[in-house]
Amino acid sequence: MPEPEFILLGDAIWLDFVNTARGRGAAPPDRLPDPAAWDRWVAALRLRPDADELGFDDVRRTRDALSVLAEALDAGERPPAPAITLLNDLLGRSSGSEQLTRAGGEWQLRFAPAGPPPALVAVARSAALTLGDPLLMVRRCAGADCSLLFTDDSVTQGRRCCSPDPCGRTARVERRRGLLK
Ligand SMILES: [Zn+2]
């Protein structure tokens, strides 16, 4: 069976997006080399195409900024300001309105989107949701040569690898030592 074009861990859309420039080996290929690849990625994630609103330069710029953001979160550092500015800029492209809704017997003021957001806005929203959840950690895989990023919301925050099977040489060594189950 041929290897799928994109690695989709399914943790968070924005990390699947950042992972298109990463992989399980040294010097992984860029899986978004051109606008056509971006279109295929958007289709694979079943997002709304946004080619008429945002250019491929925006896609590349956003991926670079979110990669820096993810690395900062993995390192336990404060999110870089340029990444937050970019996220807010993209979130500002959401169309919709505030609406009163009743939930659990309480009235709540909520933002109701007019429809599915453009793909890059959906990516930004995914990153914003991760940033807004203090229990959701972003981690880089512990596997040797693996640069993939994933989220860890386990109580122990003990997830180390991008896949259920330990990834790469480091993980295998740790498993032998009994550090990984
Ligand atoms: Zn890995």
mmCIF file of C-alpha atoms and ligand atoms in Angstrom:
data_model
loop_
_atom_site.group_PDB
_atom_site.id
_atom_site.type_symbol
_atom_site.label_atom_id
_atom_site.label_comp_id
_atom_site.label_asym_id
_atom_site.label_seq_id
_atom_site.Cartn_x
_atom_site.Cartn_y
_atom_site.Cartn_z
ATOM 1 C CA MET A 1 0.000 0.000 0.000
ATOM 2 C CA PRO A 2 1.486 3.410 -0.907
ATOM 3 C CA GLU A 3 2.283 5.789 1.923
ATOM 4 C CA PRO A 4 -0.404 8.505 2.293
ATOM 5 C CA GLU A 5 0.620 11.947 1.034
ATOM 6 C CA PHE A 6 0.003 13.618 4.390
ATOM 7 C CA ILE A 7 0.694 12.545 7.961
ATOM 8 C CA LEU A 8 -2.543 13.247 9.807
ATOM 9 C CA LEU A 9 -2.295 12.423 13.503
ATOM 10 C CA GLY A 10 -5.736 13.911 14.024
ATOM 11 C CA ASP A 11 -4.867 15.613 17.331
ATOM 12 C CA ALA A 12 -5.484 19.171 16.178
ATOM 13 C CA ILE A 13 -5.830 20.615 12.691
ATOM 14 C CA TRP A 14 -3.108 23.188 13.274
ATOM 15 C CA LEU A 15 -0.563 20.560 14.307
ATOM 16 C CA ASP A 16 -1.407 18.407 11.274
ATOM 17 C CA PHE A 17 -0.745 21.612 9.297
ATOM 18 C CA VAL A 18 2.599 22.318 10.996
ATOM 19 C CA ASN A 19 3.538 18.632 10.607
ATOM 20 C CA THR A 20 3.432 18.985 6.796
ATOM 21 C CA ALA A 21 6.965 20.385 7.120
ATOM 22 C CA ARG A 22 8.014 17.636 9.550
ATOM 23 C CA GLY A 23 8.273 13.868 9.634
ATOM 24 C CA ARG A 24 9.571 10.677 11.189
ATOM 25 C CA GLY A 25 13.014 10.827 9.583
ATOM 26 C CA ALA A 26 15.893 13.277 9.245
ATOM 27 C CA ALA A 27 15.273 15.956 6.563
ATOM 28 C CA PRO A 28 11.633 15.054 5.862
ATOM 29 C CA PRO A 29 10.111 16.307 2.596
ATOM 30 C CA ASP A 30 7.924 19.426 2.575
ATOM 31 C CA ARG A 31 4.470 18.034 1.921
ATOM 32 C CA LEU A 32 3.070 21.450 0.965
ATOM 33 C CA PRO A 33 5.502 22.482 -1.792
ATOM 34 C CA ASP A 34 2.938 24.275 -3.959
ATOM 35 C CA PRO A 35 -0.666 25.588 -4.024
ATOM 36 C CA ALA A 36 -1.940 22.316 -5.523
ATOM 37 C CA ALA A 37 -0.595 20.394 -2.509
ATOM 38 C CA TRP A 38 -2.322 22.885 -0.182
ATOM 39 C CA ASP A 39 -5.596 22.265 -2.072
ATOM 40 C CA ARG A 40 -5.154 18.498 -1.578
ATOM 41 C CA TRP A 41 -4.400 18.994 2.138
ATOM 42 C CA VAL A 42 -7.532 21.137 2.548
ATOM 43 C CA ALA A 43 -9.573 18.424 0.802
ATOM 44 C CA ALA A 44 -8.009 15.672 2.960
ATOM 45 C CA LEU A 45 -9.020 17.592 6.109
ATOM 46 C CA ARG A 46 -12.458 18.352 4.611
ATOM 47 C CA LEU A 47 -12.007 22.078 5.157
ATOM 48 C CA ARG A 48 -13.428 24.900 3.089
ATOM 49 C CA PRO A 49 -11.091 25.955 0.256
ATOM 50 C CA ASP A 50 -9.909 29.547 0.667
ATOM 51 C CA ALA A 51 -7.864 30.144 -2.475
ATOM 52 C CA ASP A 52 -9.995 33.144 -3.417
ATOM 53 C CA GLU A 53 -9.384 34.874 -0.085
ATOM 54 C CA LEU A 54 -5.880 33.917 0.968
ATOM 55 C CA GLY A 55 -2.793 33.263 -1.114
ATOM 56 C CA PHE A 56 -0.226 30.494 -0.857
ATOM 57 C CA ASP A 57 2.200 33.032 0.649
ATOM 58 C CA ASP A 58 -0.241 33.369 3.563
ATOM 59 C CA VAL A 59 -0.280 29.587 3.917
ATOM 60 C CA ARG A 60 3.530 29.364 4.098
ATOM 61 C CA ARG A 61 3.809 32.383 6.422
ATOM 62 C CA THR A 62 1.189 30.926 8.740
ATOM 63 C CA ARG A 63 2.865 27.534 8.825
ATOM 64 C CA ASP A 64 6.224 29.106 9.737
ATOM 65 C CA ALA A 65 4.645 31.166 12.529
ATOM 66 C CA LEU A 66 2.660 28.239 13.933
ATOM 67 C CA SER A 67 5.746 26.023 13.839
ATOM 68 C CA VAL A 68 7.580 28.579 16.016
ATOM 69 C CA LEU A 69 4.523 28.739 18.276
ATOM 70 C CA ALA A 70 4.362 24.948 18.673
ATOM 71 C CA GLU A 71 8.080 24.737 19.462
ATOM 72 C CA ALA A 72 7.633 27.436 22.115
ATOM 73 C CA LEU A 73 4.723 25.574 23.712
ATOM 74 C CA ASP A 74 6.708 22.320 23.720
ATOM 75 C CA ALA A 75 9.575 24.162 25.433
ATOM 76 C CA GLY A 76 7.195 25.659 27.998
ATOM 77 C CA GLU A 77 7.897 29.167 26.755
ATOM 78 C CA ARG A 78 5.533 32.087 26.316
ATOM 79 C CA PRO A 79 3.822 32.089 22.873
ATOM 80 C CA PRO A 80 5.681 34.481 20.552
ATOM 81 C CA ALA A 81 3.829 37.758 19.943
ATOM 82 C CA PRO A 82 4.011 37.614 16.103
ATOM 83 C CA ALA A 83 2.199 34.247 16.152
ATOM 84 C CA ILE A 84 -0.574 35.657 18.348
ATOM 85 C CA THR A 85 -0.930 38.709 16.087
ATOM 86 C CA LEU A 86 -1.198 36.440 13.050
ATOM 87 C CA LEU A 87 -3.778 34.220 14.763
ATOM 88 C CA ASN A 88 -5.900 37.223 15.698
ATOM 89 C CA ASP A 89 -5.623 38.536 12.141
ATOM 90 C CA LEU A 90 -6.905 35.210 10.769
ATOM 91 C CA LEU A 91 -9.612 34.893 13.435
ATOM 92 C CA GLY A 92 -10.810 38.349 12.364
ATOM 93 C CA ARG A 93 -11.739 36.803 9.021
ATOM 94 C CA SER A 94 -14.420 34.639 10.636
ATOM 95 C CA SER A 95 -17.860 35.781 9.570
ATOM 96 C CA GLY A 96 -20.828 35.441 11.844
ATOM 97 C CA SER A 97 -22.621 37.261 14.603
ATOM 98 C CA GLU A 98 -23.123 37.269 18.327
ATOM 99 C CA GLN A 99 -26.289 35.539 19.415
ATOM 100 C CA LEU A 100 -28.123 34.810 22.609
ATOM 101 C CA THR A 101 -28.625 31.091 23.120
ATOM 102 C CA ARG A 102 -30.116 29.175 25.999
ATOM 103 C CA ALA A 103 -28.007 26.327 27.361
ATOM 104 C CA GLY A 104 -28.691 24.387 30.563
ATOM 105 C CA GLY A 105 -31.339 26.894 31.628
ATOM 106 C CA GLU A 106 -28.934 29.832 31.277
ATOM 107 C CA TRP A 107 -28.786 32.506 28.620
ATOM 108 C CA GLN A 108 -25.381 32.796 27.030
ATOM 109 C CA LEU A 109 -23.925 35.255 24.551
ATOM 110 C CA ARG A 110 -22.048 33.294 21.908
ATOM 111 C CA PHE A 111 -20.384 33.896 18.587
ATOM 112 C CA ALA A 112 -22.345 32.026 15.926
ATOM 113 C CA PRO A 113 -20.331 31.469 12.724
ATOM 114 C CA ALA A 114 -22.111 32.171 9.450
ATOM 115 C CA GLY A 115 -20.722 28.955 7.998
ATOM 116 C CA PRO A 116 -17.578 26.823 7.833
ATOM 117 C CA PRO A 117 -14.543 29.132 8.016
ATOM 118 C CA PRO A 118 -11.959 29.219 5.223
ATOM 119 C CA ALA A 119 -9.312 26.509 5.717
ATOM 120 C CA LEU A 120 -6.559 28.766 7.066
ATOM 121 C CA VAL A 121 -9.014 30.409 9.480
ATOM 122 C CA ALA A 122 -10.012 26.921 10.688
ATOM 123 C CA VAL A 123 -6.315 26.212 11.261
ATOM 124 C CA ALA A 124 -5.986 29.439 13.279
ATOM 125 C CA ARG A 125 -9.088 28.605 15.303
ATOM 126 C CA SER A 126 -7.647 25.172 16.119
ATOM 127 C CA ALA A 127 -4.431 26.800 17.402
ATOM 128 C CA ALA A 128 -6.449 29.325 19.409
ATOM 129 C CA LEU A 129 -8.459 26.531 21.041
ATOM 130 C CA THR A 130 -5.223 24.758 22.034
ATOM 131 C CA LEU A 131 -3.820 27.985 23.509
ATOM 132 C CA GLY A 132 -7.072 28.528 25.398
ATOM 133 C CA ASP A 133 -7.034 25.077 26.993
ATOM 134 C CA PRO A 134 -4.612 24.966 29.931
ATOM 135 C CA LEU A 135 -4.877 21.174 30.122
ATOM 136 C CA LEU A 136 -3.856 20.562 26.528
ATOM 137 C CA MET A 137 -0.092 20.286 26.099
ATOM 138 C CA VAL A 138 1.800 20.472 22.806
ATOM 139 C CA ARG A 139 4.685 18.021 22.580
ATOM 140 C CA ARG A 140 7.351 17.096 20.105
ATOM 141 C CA CYS A 141 7.816 13.351 19.537
ATOM 142 C CA ALA A 142 10.597 11.729 21.561
ATOM 143 C CA GLY A 143 11.476 9.381 18.701
ATOM 144 C CA ALA A 144 14.959 9.731 17.256
ATOM 145 C CA ASP A 145 14.867 11.928 14.119
ATOM 146 C CA CYS A 146 11.103 12.435 14.513
ATOM 147 C CA SER A 147 9.999 16.078 14.481
ATOM 148 C CA LEU A 148 6.224 15.521 14.571
ATOM 149 C CA LEU A 149 4.108 17.485 17.035
ATOM 150 C CA PHE A 150 1.039 16.265 18.881
ATOM 151 C CA THR A 151 -1.171 17.180 21.812
ATOM 152 C CA ASP A 152 -1.300 15.482 25.168
ATOM 153 C CA ASP A 153 -4.404 15.876 27.314
ATOM 154 C CA SER A 154 -3.792 12.810 29.483
ATOM 155 C CA VAL A 155 -4.001 13.276 33.239
ATOM 156 C CA THR A 156 -0.378 12.236 33.670
ATOM 157 C CA GLN A 157 0.724 14.197 30.584
ATOM 158 C CA GLY A 158 2.925 11.231 29.843
ATOM 159 C CA ARG A 159 2.496 10.914 26.083
ATOM 160 C CA ARG A 160 5.917 10.868 24.455
ATOM 161 C CA CYS A 161 5.402 9.625 20.927
ATOM 162 C CA CYS A 162 3.523 10.571 17.770
ATOM 163 C CA SER A 163 2.148 7.054 17.341
ATOM 164 C CA PRO A 164 0.761 4.325 19.622
ATOM 165 C CA ASP A 165 3.896 2.324 18.836
ATOM 166 C CA PRO A 166 6.999 3.982 20.207
ATOM 167 C CA CYS A 167 8.580 5.980 17.411
ATOM 168 C CA GLY A 168 12.251 5.708 16.497
ATOM 169 C CA ARG A 169 15.385 4.490 18.184
ATOM 170 C CA THR A 170 15.207 6.633 21.341
ATOM 171 C CA ALA A 171 11.743 5.370 22.100
ATOM 172 C CA ARG A 172 12.823 1.753 21.576
ATOM 173 C CA VAL A 173 15.692 2.218 24.012
ATOM 174 C CA GLU A 174 13.314 3.750 26.542
ATOM 175 C CA ARG A 175 10.907 0.872 26.101
ATOM 176 C CA ARG A 176 13.667 -1.630 26.835
ATOM 177 C CA ARG A 177 14.465 0.322 29.964
ATOM 178 C CA GLY A 178 10.836 0.090 30.965
ATOM 179 C CA LEU A 179 10.236 3.830 30.683
ATOM 180 C CA LEU A 180 7.530 3.365 28.085
ATOM 181 C CA LYS A 181 4.665 0.947 28.239
HETATM 182 ZN ZN ZN B 1 7.398 10.246 16.159
#
